[in-house]
């Protein structure tokens, strides 16, 4: 059996301790222990909640280059059967954040020993999967003090082979919002429906009406998705339900479409209240801003990647996936790209198994890219 690289070993360690948003206590301590093992002469380390900022001071800085890696796992029971599978029952790194952190540590390790002319800021961000760590991290005093002039992030892509980078100028990921709707009416005996207000019927009607929003209220040249992934209502088969709850997601390719969809949802829900003589409450939960890549920086990045040995660059289409890195790109020029990891199972799948060869290849590529950007005259 061949030896694995140090950063693949780190990925496996992190894979065993996935934690949910703002609960990444073990993860934070693991990262801090490793960071403290590096040469400290040019490092400044500060914590924010369960996240970490690491600044690598340059030799003659003119600007600061930022790199972000997310930290949290998902509430998914792992089914990979790997010897280094999750030790936290019901929680898994099913979105590749263990890979993201390992790559970031690899890049940080190089520059802790070989600093650039410019400053580098590594942002280890909690709660990407929810409730959203990027926006409050952006607003933190630390980020305001160390605010980078540009920022980069990656996300693993199971559908692409190792050695593939996929991105595009402009819009890459959608605007997203969670959606929770509670309906409360009057329950009763199943034999006397005229004396009750059935919230199961109200919920079913609402689901059908919500689908009309995309078909009839969104510009056909724009795009939106409304998905209701869960409905809960009632207690037993012969009692009319006095409560029902809908849980779903909204995704749009423009902020304007998101606002329009929400206005229409609210109007339809008001109609349900009148029609079914019930009370309704809407909660949009976590909302993520679109990931919009700076056109000039992204075009430059893609040219660099195309010239890099062993890298295949794909100009991909925008996706309806959500990423709170969009809040950082809304204020700081930068870009996100997909990194191919060639897994038969996709993101958020209980059997996601990224090809670990992608880790060291990504580290080498990013070291070359940041060296080129951070040593430029």
Coordinates of C-alpha atoms in Angstrom, one line a residue, residues 33-342:
X33 CA -3.0 23.0 16.0
X34 CA -1.7 22.5 12.5
X35 CA -1.4 26.2 11.9
X36 CA 0.6 26.6 15.1
X37 CA 3.1 23.9 13.8
X38 CA 4.1 26.2 10.9
X39 CA 6.8 28.9 11.1
X40 CA 5.1 31.8 12.9
X41 CA 7.5 34.6 11.8
X42 CA 5.1 36.0 9.2
X43 CA 1.8 34.6 10.4
X44 CA -1.0 36.4 12.2
X45 CA -3.8 34.2 13.4
X46 CA -7.1 35.3 14.8
X47 CA -10.3 33.4 15.5
X48 CA -13.9 34.5 14.8
X49 CA -16.6 32.3 16.3
X50 CA -15.7 28.8 15.0
X51 CA -13.8 30.3 12.0
X52 CA -10.2 31.3 11.6
X53 CA -8.3 34.1 9.8
X54 CA -4.6 33.5 9.0
X55 CA -2.6 36.4 7.5
X56 CA 0.7 35.7 5.9
X57 CA 2.6 38.9 5.8
X58 CA 4.4 39.6 2.5
X59 CA 8.0 40.8 2.1
X60 CA 7.0 44.1 0.5
X61 CA 3.2 44.1 0.2
X62 CA 1.2 46.3 -2.2
X63 CA -2.0 44.3 -1.9
X64 CA -3.7 41.4 -0.1
X65 CA -4.9 38.3 -1.8
X66 CA -7.6 36.3 0.0
X67 CA -8.4 32.6 -0.2
X68 CA -11.5 31.1 1.5
X69 CA -12.2 27.6 2.6
X70 CA -15.5 26.5 4.2
X71 CA -15.5 24.2 7.3
X72 CA -18.9 22.7 8.1
X73 CA -20.5 19.3 7.4
X74 CA -24.0 18.3 6.7
X75 CA -26.7 16.4 8.7
X76 CA -26.3 13.3 6.6
X77 CA -25.6 9.7 7.8
X78 CA -22.5 8.6 5.9
X79 CA -22.7 5.4 3.8
X80 CA -19.3 5.2 2.3
X81 CA -18.0 2.4 4.4
X82 CA -14.5 4.0 4.4
X83 CA -12.1 3.2 7.3
X84 CA -11.9 7.0 8.0
X85 CA -15.7 7.5 7.8
X86 CA -17.4 10.0 10.1
X87 CA -17.2 9.4 13.8
X88 CA -20.1 11.8 14.3
X89 CA -23.3 9.8 13.8
X90 CA -25.7 11.6 11.5
X91 CA -23.1 14.1 10.2
X92 CA -20.9 13.9 7.2
X93 CA -18.6 16.0 5.0
X94 CA -20.9 15.3 2.1
X95 CA -20.1 18.6 0.3
X96 CA -16.3 18.3 0.2
X97 CA -15.4 20.9 2.8
X98 CA -12.8 18.5 4.3
X99 CA -11.1 18.6 0.8
X100 CA -11.4 22.4 0.7
X101 CA -9.7 22.8 4.1
X102 CA -7.0 20.4 3.3
X103 CA -6.1 22.2 0.1
X104 CA -6.1 25.6 2.0
X105 CA -3.7 24.1 4.6
X106 CA -1.4 22.9 1.8
X107 CA -1.3 26.3 0.2
X108 CA -0.8 28.0 3.6
X109 CA 2.0 25.7 4.5
X110 CA 4.0 26.6 1.3
X111 CA 3.6 30.3 1.8
X112 CA 4.4 30.1 5.6
X113 CA 7.8 28.9 4.4
X114 CA 8.0 30.9 1.2
X115 CA 6.2 34.2 1.6
X116 CA 5.1 36.3 -1.3
X117 CA 5.8 40.0 -1.8
X118 CA 2.1 40.6 -1.2
X119 CA 0.0 39.6 1.8
X120 CA -2.1 36.5 1.8
X121 CA -5.3 36.1 3.9
X122 CA -6.7 32.6 4.5
X123 CA -10.3 32.6 5.6
X124 CA -11.5 29.4 7.2
X125 CA -15.3 30.0 7.2
X126 CA -17.9 28.2 9.3
X127 CA -21.6 27.6 8.5
X128 CA -21.6 27.6 4.7
X129 CA -24.3 25.0 4.6
X130 CA -26.4 27.1 7.0
X131 CA -27.3 29.4 8.6
X132 CA -24.6 31.2 6.6
X133 CA -21.2 32.3 7.9
X134 CA -19.9 34.4 5.0
X135 CA -22.1 37.5 5.5
X136 CA -21.4 37.9 9.2
X137 CA -17.7 37.1 8.7
X138 CA -17.5 39.8 6.0
X139 CA -19.0 42.2 8.6
X140 CA -16.5 41.3 11.3
X141 CA -13.9 43.7 12.5
X142 CA -11.1 41.3 11.5
X143 CA -12.2 41.2 7.9
X144 CA -12.6 44.9 7.8
X145 CA -9.1 45.4 9.1
X146 CA -7.5 42.7 6.9
X147 CA -9.9 43.1 4.0
X148 CA -8.3 41.6 0.8
X149 CA -8.1 43.3 -2.5
X150 CA -9.2 40.1 -4.3
X151 CA -10.5 36.8 -3.1
X152 CA -10.6 33.2 -4.5
X153 CA -12.4 30.0 -3.5
X154 CA -13.0 26.6 -5.0
X155 CA -15.7 24.0 -4.8
X156 CA -15.3 20.3 -5.6
X157 CA -17.2 19.0 -8.6
X158 CA -17.9 15.2 -8.5
X159 CA -18.9 15.2 -12.2
X160 CA -15.6 16.4 -13.5
X161 CA -12.4 14.3 -13.8
X162 CA -9.3 15.1 -11.6
X163 CA -7.3 17.8 -13.3
X164 CA -10.3 19.8 -14.4
X165 CA -11.1 23.4 -13.5
X166 CA -14.5 24.7 -14.5
X167 CA -15.7 28.3 -14.2
X168 CA -16.9 31.3 -16.1
X169 CA -17.0 35.1 -16.0
X170 CA -20.1 36.6 -14.4
X171 CA -22.8 34.6 -12.8
X172 CA -21.7 31.2 -11.6
X173 CA -24.2 30.2 -8.8
X174 CA -27.7 31.3 -8.2
X175 CA -29.4 33.4 -5.5
X176 CA -31.0 31.0 -3.1
X177 CA -33.4 31.1 -0.1
X178 CA -34.8 28.5 2.2
X179 CA -38.6 28.5 2.4
X180 CA -40.8 27.4 5.4
X181 CA -44.5 28.0 5.5
X182 CA -46.7 27.1 8.5
X183 CA -50.5 26.8 8.1
X184 CA -52.7 26.8 11.2
X185 CA -56.4 26.1 11.0
X186 CA -59.1 24.2 13.0
X187 CA -58.8 20.5 13.5
X188 CA -61.6 18.1 14.0
X189 CA -63.1 14.6 13.5
X190 CA -62.7 13.1 10.0
X191 CA -66.5 12.5 9.9
X192 CA -67.3 16.2 10.3
X193 CA -65.1 18.1 7.8
X194 CA -67.6 21.0 7.6
X195 CA -66.7 21.8 11.2
X196 CA -63.0 22.1 10.6
X197 CA -60.4 23.8 8.4
X198 CA -58.3 21.1 6.9
X199 CA -54.7 22.2 6.6
X200 CA -53.6 19.2 4.6
X201 CA -56.0 20.3 1.8
X202 CA -54.7 23.9 2.2
X203 CA -51.1 22.7 2.0
X204 CA -51.8 20.7 -1.1
X205 CA -53.5 23.6 -2.8
X206 CA -50.6 25.9 -1.9
X207 CA -48.0 23.5 -3.4
X208 CA -49.8 23.5 -6.7
X209 CA -50.3 27.3 -6.7
X210 CA -46.6 27.8 -5.9
X211 CA -45.6 26.0 -9.1
X212 CA -47.5 28.6 -11.1
X213 CA -45.1 31.3 -10.0
X214 CA -42.2 30.1 -12.2
X215 CA -44.6 29.4 -15.1
X216 CA -46.5 32.6 -15.0
X217 CA -44.7 35.3 -12.9
X218 CA -41.0 35.0 -13.9
X219 CA -39.6 36.4 -17.1
X220 CA -39.1 33.4 -19.5
X221 CA -35.7 34.8 -20.3
X222 CA -34.8 34.7 -16.6
X223 CA -34.8 31.5 -14.5
X224 CA -36.2 30.4 -11.1
X225 CA -36.9 27.2 -9.2
X226 CA -39.3 26.7 -6.4
X227 CA -39.1 23.2 -4.8
X228 CA -41.1 22.0 -1.8
X229 CA -39.1 19.1 -0.6
X230 CA -41.0 18.3 2.6
X231 CA -44.6 18.4 3.8
X232 CA -45.7 17.6 7.3
X233 CA -49.3 17.7 8.7
X234 CA -51.7 16.0 10.9
X235 CA -51.4 13.4 13.6
X236 CA -53.5 10.4 12.7
X237 CA -55.6 9.1 9.7
X238 CA -59.1 10.0 11.2
X239 CA -58.4 13.5 12.5
X240 CA -58.5 16.5 10.3
X241 CA -55.2 18.3 10.5
X242 CA -55.1 21.7 12.2
X243 CA -51.4 22.3 11.3
X244 CA -49.3 21.7 8.2
X245 CA -45.8 22.8 7.4
X246 CA -44.1 23.1 4.0
X247 CA -40.3 23.2 3.6
X248 CA -38.5 24.0 0.4
X249 CA -36.1 26.2 -1.5
X250 CA -36.1 29.1 -3.9
X251 CA -33.4 29.6 -6.5
X252 CA -33.1 32.4 -9.1
X253 CA -30.5 33.7 -11.5
X254 CA -31.1 37.3 -10.5
X255 CA -31.8 39.2 -7.3
X256 CA -34.7 40.9 -9.0
X257 CA -36.3 37.5 -9.8
X258 CA -35.8 36.5 -6.1
X259 CA -37.7 39.6 -4.9
X260 CA -40.5 39.0 -7.5
X261 CA -40.9 35.3 -6.5
X262 CA -41.1 36.2 -2.8
X263 CA -43.7 38.9 -3.4
X264 CA -45.8 36.4 -5.3
X265 CA -45.4 33.7 -2.7
X266 CA -46.6 36.1 0.0
X267 CA -49.6 37.1 -2.2
X268 CA -50.6 33.4 -2.7
X269 CA -50.2 32.6 0.9
X270 CA -52.5 35.5 1.8
X271 CA -55.1 34.0 -0.6
X272 CA -54.8 30.7 1.2
X273 CA -55.5 32.3 4.5
X274 CA -58.7 33.8 3.2
X275 CA -59.8 30.7 1.2
X276 CA -59.2 28.3 4.0
X277 CA -59.9 30.6 7.0
X278 CA -56.5 29.8 8.5
X279 CA -53.3 31.6 9.7
X280 CA -50.1 31.4 7.8
X281 CA -46.5 32.3 8.6
X282 CA -43.5 32.4 6.1
X283 CA -39.9 32.1 7.1
X284 CA -37.2 32.4 4.5
X285 CA -34.5 30.9 6.6
X286 CA -31.0 31.2 5.2
X287 CA -30.7 33.3 2.1
X288 CA -27.5 33.3 -0.1
X289 CA -26.5 36.0 -2.6
X290 CA -25.5 34.9 -6.1
X291 CA -21.9 34.0 -6.8
X292 CA -20.8 36.5 -9.5
X293 CA -17.2 36.1 -10.7
X294 CA -15.3 39.3 -11.6
X295 CA -15.0 39.1 -15.4
X296 CA -11.5 40.5 -15.8
X297 CA -10.0 38.4 -12.9
X298 CA -11.8 35.3 -14.1
X299 CA -10.7 35.6 -17.7
X300 CA -7.1 36.1 -16.5
X301 CA -7.4 33.1 -14.1
X302 CA -8.7 30.9 -16.9
X303 CA -5.8 31.9 -19.2
X304 CA -3.4 31.1 -16.4
X305 CA -5.1 27.7 -15.8
X306 CA -5.1 26.8 -19.5
X307 CA -1.3 27.3 -19.6
X308 CA -0.7 25.2 -16.5
X309 CA 0.6 21.7 -17.2
X310 CA -2.0 19.0 -16.5
X311 CA -5.0 21.3 -16.1
X312 CA -8.0 21.1 -18.3
X313 CA -10.1 24.2 -18.2
X314 CA -13.9 24.2 -19.0
X315 CA -16.0 27.2 -19.5
X316 CA -19.1 25.9 -17.7
X317 CA -22.6 27.2 -17.5
X318 CA -24.1 28.9 -14.4
X319 CA -25.8 26.5 -11.9
X320 CA -28.8 26.8 -9.6
X321 CA -26.6 25.7 -6.7
X322 CA -26.2 28.2 -3.8
X323 CA -23.0 29.3 -2.0
X324 CA -22.6 32.0 0.6
X325 CA -19.2 32.9 -0.9
X326 CA -21.4 35.2 -3.0
X327 CA -21.6 37.7 -0.1
X328 CA -17.8 38.0 -0.2
X329 CA -17.8 38.5 -4.0
X330 CA -20.5 41.1 -3.7
X331 CA -17.9 43.4 -1.9
X332 CA -14.5 42.0 -3.0
X333 CA -13.5 41.3 -6.6
X334 CA -12.7 37.6 -7.1
X335 CA -13.9 34.3 -8.4
X336 CA -14.9 30.8 -7.5
X337 CA -14.2 27.7 -9.6
X338 CA -15.2 24.1 -9.7
X339 CA -12.4 21.5 -9.0
X340 CA -12.9 18.1 -10.6
X341 CA -12.8 15.2 -8.1
X342 CA -14.4 12.4 -10.2

